[in-house]
Coordinates of C-alpha atoms in Angstrom, one line a residue:
Chain S
M1 CA 45.8 -20.9 -10.6
T2 CA 48.8 -19.5 -8.7
L3 CA 49.5 -15.8 -8.6
W4 CA 52.4 -16.3 -10.9
H5 CA 50.3 -18.2 -13.5
R6 CA 47.7 -15.4 -13.3
L7 CA 50.3 -12.8 -14.0
L8 CA 51.5 -14.7 -17.0
R9 CA 47.9 -15.2 -18.1
R10 CA 47.1 -11.5 -17.7
R11 CA 50.0 -10.6 -20.0
A12 CA 48.8 -13.2 -22.6
L13 CA 45.3 -11.7 -22.3
E14 CA 46.6 -8.3 -23.0
R15 CA 48.5 -9.5 -26.1
E16 CA 45.4 -11.3 -27.3
L17 CA 43.2 -8.3 -26.8
D18 CA 45.5 -6.1 -28.8
A19 CA 45.8 -8.7 -31.6
E20 CA 42.1 -9.2 -31.7
L21 CA 41.2 -5.5 -32.0
R22 CA 43.9 -4.8 -34.6
D23 CA 42.7 -7.8 -36.6
H24 CA 39.2 -6.2 -36.6
I25 CA 40.5 -2.8 -37.7
E26 CA 42.6 -4.3 -40.5
R27 CA 39.6 -6.2 -41.8
E28 CA 37.3 -3.2 -41.7
V29 CA 40.0 -1.0 -43.4
A30 CA 40.5 -3.6 -46.1
D31 CA 36.7 -3.9 -46.7
G32 CA 36.4 -0.1 -46.7
V33 CA 39.2 0.4 -49.2
R34 CA 37.7 -2.4 -51.4
A35 CA 34.4 -0.4 -51.3
G36 CA 36.2 2.7 -52.6
Q37 CA 36.8 4.6 -49.3
S38 CA 40.3 5.9 -48.4
E39 CA 42.1 4.2 -45.6
A40 CA 42.3 7.4 -43.6
D41 CA 38.5 7.9 -43.9
V42 CA 37.7 4.4 -42.7
R43 CA 40.1 4.8 -39.7
R44 CA 38.6 8.2 -38.8
Q45 CA 35.1 6.8 -39.0
M46 CA 36.0 3.9 -36.7
R47 CA 37.5 6.3 -34.2
L48 CA 34.4 8.5 -34.3
T49 CA 32.0 5.6 -33.5
S50 CA 34.2 3.5 -31.1
G51 CA 36.8 5.9 -29.7
G52 CA 40.5 5.0 -29.7
L53 CA 42.0 1.6 -29.3
D54 CA 42.9 2.2 -25.7
Q55 CA 39.3 3.2 -24.9
I56 CA 38.0 -0.1 -26.3
K57 CA 40.7 -2.0 -24.5
E58 CA 39.8 -0.4 -21.2
A59 CA 36.1 -1.3 -21.7
C60 CA 37.1 -4.9 -22.4
R61 CA 39.3 -5.0 -19.3
D62 CA 36.4 -3.7 -17.2
V63 CA 34.4 -6.7 -18.2
R64 CA 37.0 -9.0 -16.7
R65 CA 37.6 -7.1 -13.5
P66 CA 34.9 -8.7 -11.3
R67 CA 36.6 -12.0 -12.1
A68 CA 40.0 -10.8 -10.9
L69 CA 38.4 -9.7 -7.6
A70 CA 36.8 -13.1 -7.3
D71 CA 40.2 -14.6 -7.8
V72 CA 41.6 -12.7 -4.8
G73 CA 38.7 -14.1 -2.8
A74 CA 39.5 -17.5 -4.0
D75 CA 43.1 -17.1 -2.9
L76 CA 42.0 -16.1 0.6
R77 CA 39.7 -19.1 0.8
F78 CA 42.5 -21.3 -0.4
A79 CA 44.8 -20.0 2.3
W80 CA 42.2 -20.6 4.9
R81 CA 41.5 -24.1 3.6
V82 CA 45.2 -25.0 3.8
L83 CA 45.4 -23.7 7.4
A84 CA 42.2 -25.6 8.2
K85 CA 43.4 -28.8 6.5
D86 CA 46.7 -28.9 8.3
R87 CA 45.0 -28.1 11.5
W88 CA 47.7 -29.7 13.6
F89 CA 50.3 -27.7 11.9
T90 CA 48.2 -24.5 12.4
A91 CA 47.5 -25.5 16.0
G92 CA 51.3 -26.0 16.5
A93 CA 52.1 -22.6 15.1
V94 CA 49.5 -20.9 17.2
L95 CA 50.5 -22.7 20.4
L96 CA 54.2 -22.1 19.8
T97 CA 53.8 -18.4 19.2
P98 CA 53.7 -17.4 23.0
A99 CA 56.9 -19.5 23.4
V100 CA 58.7 -16.7 21.6
L101 CA 58.0 -14.5 24.7
W102 CA 60.1 -16.8 26.8
T103 CA 63.1 -16.7 24.5
E104 CA 65.8 -14.1 24.9
A105 CA 64.9 -10.8 23.3
P106 CA 61.6 -11.9 21.5
L107 CA 61.4 -8.9 19.3
R108 CA 65.0 -9.4 18.1
Q109 CA 64.1 -13.1 17.4
L110 CA 61.2 -12.0 15.3
T111 CA 63.1 -9.3 13.4
L112 CA 65.9 -11.9 12.8
G113 CA 63.3 -14.4 11.5
W114 CA 61.4 -12.2 9.0
P115 CA 64.2 -11.7 6.5
W116 CA 64.6 -15.5 6.3
L117 CA 60.9 -16.0 5.8
L118 CA 60.8 -13.4 3.1
Y119 CA 63.8 -15.0 1.5
L120 CA 62.2 -18.4 1.6
G121 CA 58.9 -17.1 0.2
G122 CA 60.2 -14.5 -2.3
V123 CA 63.5 -16.0 -3.6
A124 CA 63.5 -19.7 -2.9
T125 CA 59.9 -20.2 -3.9
A126 CA 58.4 -17.4 -6.0
G127 CA 61.8 -16.6 -7.7
A128 CA 62.5 -20.2 -8.4
Y129 CA 59.1 -20.7 -10.0
A130 CA 59.5 -17.6 -12.0
V131 CA 62.9 -18.8 -13.4
Y132 CA 61.4 -22.3 -14.0
S133 CA 58.5 -20.8 -16.0
L134 CA 60.8 -18.8 -18.1
G135 CA 62.9 -21.9 -18.8
L136 CA 59.7 -23.8 -19.7
R137 CA 59.3 -21.4 -22.7
R138 CA 62.5 -22.6 -24.2
V139 CA 62.6 -26.3 -23.6
P140 CA 60.0 -29.0 -24.2
A141 CA 58.0 -30.2 -21.1
S142 CA 59.7 -33.7 -21.3
V143 CA 63.1 -32.1 -20.9
A144 CA 61.9 -29.8 -18.0
G145 CA 60.4 -32.9 -16.3
V146 CA 63.7 -34.8 -16.3
V147 CA 65.7 -31.7 -15.3
T148 CA 63.5 -31.2 -12.2
L149 CA 64.7 -34.7 -11.1
V150 CA 68.2 -33.2 -10.6
E151 CA 66.8 -31.2 -7.7
P152 CA 67.4 -33.8 -5.0
L153 CA 70.8 -34.5 -6.5
T154 CA 71.9 -30.8 -6.4
A155 CA 70.7 -30.7 -2.8
T156 CA 72.8 -33.8 -2.0
L157 CA 75.8 -32.4 -3.9
L158 CA 75.6 -29.1 -2.0
G159 CA 75.5 -31.2 1.2
V160 CA 78.7 -33.0 0.1
V161 CA 80.6 -30.0 -1.0
L162 CA 79.6 -27.5 1.7
F163 CA 78.9 -29.6 4.7
G164 CA 81.2 -32.6 4.1
E165 CA 78.4 -35.1 3.9
R166 CA 79.3 -38.5 2.3
L167 CA 77.6 -40.0 -0.7
G168 CA 77.2 -43.8 -0.4
A169 CA 77.7 -46.3 -3.3
T170 CA 73.9 -46.4 -4.2
G171 CA 73.9 -42.6 -4.1
V172 CA 76.7 -42.4 -6.6
V173 CA 75.0 -45.0 -8.9
G174 CA 71.8 -42.9 -8.7
A175 CA 73.6 -39.7 -9.5
V176 CA 75.3 -41.4 -12.5
L177 CA 72.0 -42.8 -13.7
L178 CA 70.4 -39.3 -13.5
F179 CA 73.1 -37.6 -15.4
S180 CA 73.0 -40.3 -18.1
A181 CA 69.3 -39.8 -18.5
L182 CA 69.8 -36.1 -18.7
G183 CA 72.5 -36.6 -21.3
L184 CA 70.2 -38.8 -23.4
V185 CA 67.3 -36.4 -23.2
L186 CA 69.3 -33.3 -24.0
T187 CA 71.3 -34.7 -27.0
P188 CA 69.9 -33.0 -30.2
H189 CA 69.1 -36.4 -31.7
A190 CA 66.7 -37.3 -28.9
V191 CA 65.1 -33.9 -29.1
S192 CA 64.6 -34.0 -32.8
R193 CA 63.0 -37.4 -32.6
D194 CA 60.8 -36.0 -29.9
A195 CA 59.6 -33.1 -32.1
Chain D
M1 CA 19.9 5.4 -49.7
V2 CA 21.3 5.3 -46.2
P3 CA 19.0 3.2 -44.0
E4 CA 18.0 4.7 -40.7
R5 CA 20.0 3.1 -37.8
S6 CA 18.2 2.1 -34.7
D7 CA 19.7 1.9 -31.2
L8 CA 19.6 -1.6 -29.8
P9 CA 17.4 -2.1 -26.8
Q10 CA 19.4 -2.7 -23.6
G11 CA 20.6 -6.3 -23.4
T12 CA 19.7 -7.4 -26.9
L13 CA 23.2 -7.2 -28.3
D14 CA 24.2 -10.3 -26.2
L15 CA 21.2 -12.2 -27.7
L16 CA 22.1 -11.2 -31.3
I17 CA 25.8 -12.2 -30.8
L18 CA 24.8 -15.6 -29.4
Q19 CA 22.4 -16.1 -32.3
V20 CA 25.1 -15.3 -34.9
V21 CA 27.8 -17.4 -33.2
A22 CA 25.4 -20.3 -33.0
A23 CA 25.8 -20.8 -36.7
G24 CA 29.4 -21.7 -36.4
A25 CA 32.8 -20.4 -35.3
I26 CA 33.3 -16.8 -36.3
H27 CA 35.5 -13.8 -35.5
G28 CA 34.4 -10.5 -34.1
Y29 CA 34.5 -8.6 -37.4
G30 CA 32.5 -11.4 -39.0
I31 CA 29.8 -11.1 -36.3
A32 CA 29.5 -7.4 -36.9
Q33 CA 29.2 -8.0 -40.7
R34 CA 26.6 -10.7 -40.3
L35 CA 24.5 -8.5 -38.0
Q36 CA 24.6 -5.6 -40.5
L37 CA 23.9 -7.9 -43.4
I38 CA 21.0 -9.8 -41.9
S39 CA 19.4 -6.6 -40.5
R40 CA 19.8 -4.8 -43.8
D41 CA 22.1 -2.2 -42.3
V42 CA 19.8 -1.4 -39.4
V43 CA 22.0 -3.0 -36.8
Q44 CA 25.5 -1.6 -37.0
V45 CA 27.6 -2.6 -33.9
P46 CA 30.7 -0.4 -33.4
Q47 CA 33.9 -2.1 -32.2
G48 CA 33.6 -0.3 -28.9
S49 CA 30.4 -2.1 -28.1
L50 CA 31.1 -5.4 -29.8
Y51 CA 34.3 -6.4 -28.0
P52 CA 33.3 -5.6 -24.4
A53 CA 30.1 -7.7 -25.1
L54 CA 32.1 -10.6 -26.6
H55 CA 34.5 -10.6 -23.7
R56 CA 31.7 -10.4 -21.2
L57 CA 30.0 -13.4 -22.8
E58 CA 33.3 -15.3 -22.8
N59 CA 33.9 -14.4 -19.2
R60 CA 30.5 -15.7 -18.3
G61 CA 31.3 -19.0 -20.0
L62 CA 28.6 -18.6 -22.7
L63 CA 31.2 -18.3 -25.5
T64 CA 34.6 -19.9 -25.9
A65 CA 37.3 -18.9 -28.4
D66 CA 40.3 -20.3 -30.3
W67 CA 43.0 -18.5 -32.3
K68 CA 43.0 -19.9 -35.9
M69 CA 44.8 -19.0 -39.1
S70 CA 42.3 -17.1 -41.3
D71 CA 42.0 -15.8 -44.8
T72 CA 44.0 -12.7 -44.0
G73 CA 47.1 -14.8 -43.3
R74 CA 47.0 -13.6 -39.7
E75 CA 45.6 -15.5 -36.7
S76 CA 42.1 -14.4 -35.7
K77 CA 40.1 -15.2 -32.6
F78 CA 37.1 -17.3 -33.5
Y79 CA 34.2 -17.6 -31.1
R80 CA 32.0 -20.6 -30.5
L81 CA 29.0 -21.3 -28.3
T82 CA 29.5 -23.3 -25.2
P83 CA 26.6 -25.7 -24.1
K84 CA 25.8 -23.1 -21.5
G85 CA 25.7 -20.4 -24.2
R86 CA 23.4 -22.6 -26.3
K87 CA 21.0 -22.9 -23.4
Q88 CA 21.1 -19.2 -22.7
L89 CA 20.4 -18.4 -26.3
K90 CA 17.3 -20.7 -26.3
E91 CA 16.0 -19.1 -23.1
E92 CA 16.7 -15.5 -24.2
A93 CA 15.2 -16.0 -27.6
A94 CA 12.0 -17.4 -26.2
S95 CA 11.7 -14.6 -23.7
W96 CA 12.4 -12.0 -26.4
R97 CA 9.7 -13.5 -28.6
R98 CA 7.2 -13.4 -25.7
L99 CA 8.0 -9.8 -25.0
T100 CA 7.8 -8.5 -28.6
E101 CA 4.5 -10.3 -29.1
A102 CA 3.1 -8.7 -26.0
I103 CA 4.4 -5.3 -27.1
G104 CA 2.9 -5.8 -30.5
L105 CA -0.5 -6.7 -29.0
I106 CA -0.5 -3.6 -26.8
L107 CA 0.5 -1.3 -29.7
K108 CA -2.3 -2.7 -31.9
T109 CA -5.1 -2.7 -29.4
A110 CA -4.5 0.2 -27.0
G111 CA -6.6 3.2 -28.1
G112 CA -5.1 6.4 -29.3
S113 CA -3.1 5.1 -32.2
R114 CA -3.4 7.1 -35.4

C-alpha cells in the first residue's frame, strides 16, 4: 500500500469507527427506551461505564497503532529492496556522487537540483496521484482507465506545441483513435449501459 | 433481582467474542447482547471494552467484517470468523477447559475449604 492509499484508508477507518460506535449507541438507546428507561438515562449509564465516545475511539486506535508502525518498517524495507534490485542504478548513483565535486560550484549544483527533485516527487508524482485518486471517486474505473491512455498523447502534444516537435501521420491517426475512444466512453449512453 | 456482575478474567473476553461470532455474522451490539443473555446477565461488556477487543481481533486477522444494511435501516458492521480465528477459538477453548478443570480440582481437594 502506498502512503497515499494509507492516508485515504485511515480516513475511511475513522469514518467507519465513528459509524460503528454510533450504531451501537443508537441500538442500546432504542432497547433501553423500549424497556421503559428514558433516553437520557441510557446515555448517562453508557457514559459512566465506557467513558465518552472519544475515549472509546482512542482505545480502538491504540489497538491499530502497532500495525501503523509496522507499515513504516515495511516502507523502509521496500525502499531498500528497490535500491537493492536496481543495483546497477544504485551503483551508478553512488559512483556518480563524487563527480559532483568536479563540477563548478558543487554546493550550488546541489541546491539548484533539490527544488527540482522535490517538485518531481511532490507535485509531478504525489500531487498527480492525489488528483487522480480524487477523480476516481467521481468516474467509473473503466473511464479512468481510458483517460490515463491520453497521458502519452498530452506529452506528445506538449512537445509539439512548446518545442516545435512534429507529429507523423501514424501519430495523428493514433491521436484521433484515442480521442474517438474517449468520446465513445464518455457519452452518457455508453456510461448508462455500463452501469 | 439484579444479578451480581463478575469481572472477566484477563484475556477471556477475546475467547467469548470469538465463540459468539462463530455462530454467524453479528454486529458489536449483538455480541454484547448475546453475551449478557447467555451468561444470564453475569457478563456485561461495556462499549469501552468491547470495541477495542473487536478491533484487536480484526487487526490480528482472527475476525473480518462487512458493512451490511440491518434492521435499523442503517448500515452496521458485521463481524465474521476467519479460518485463523476458528483455529484460535478451538485452541483457546480447549486450553480454557483444561485450566478451569484444574482449578476446580484444586479448589475441591486442597484442604482448608469450609
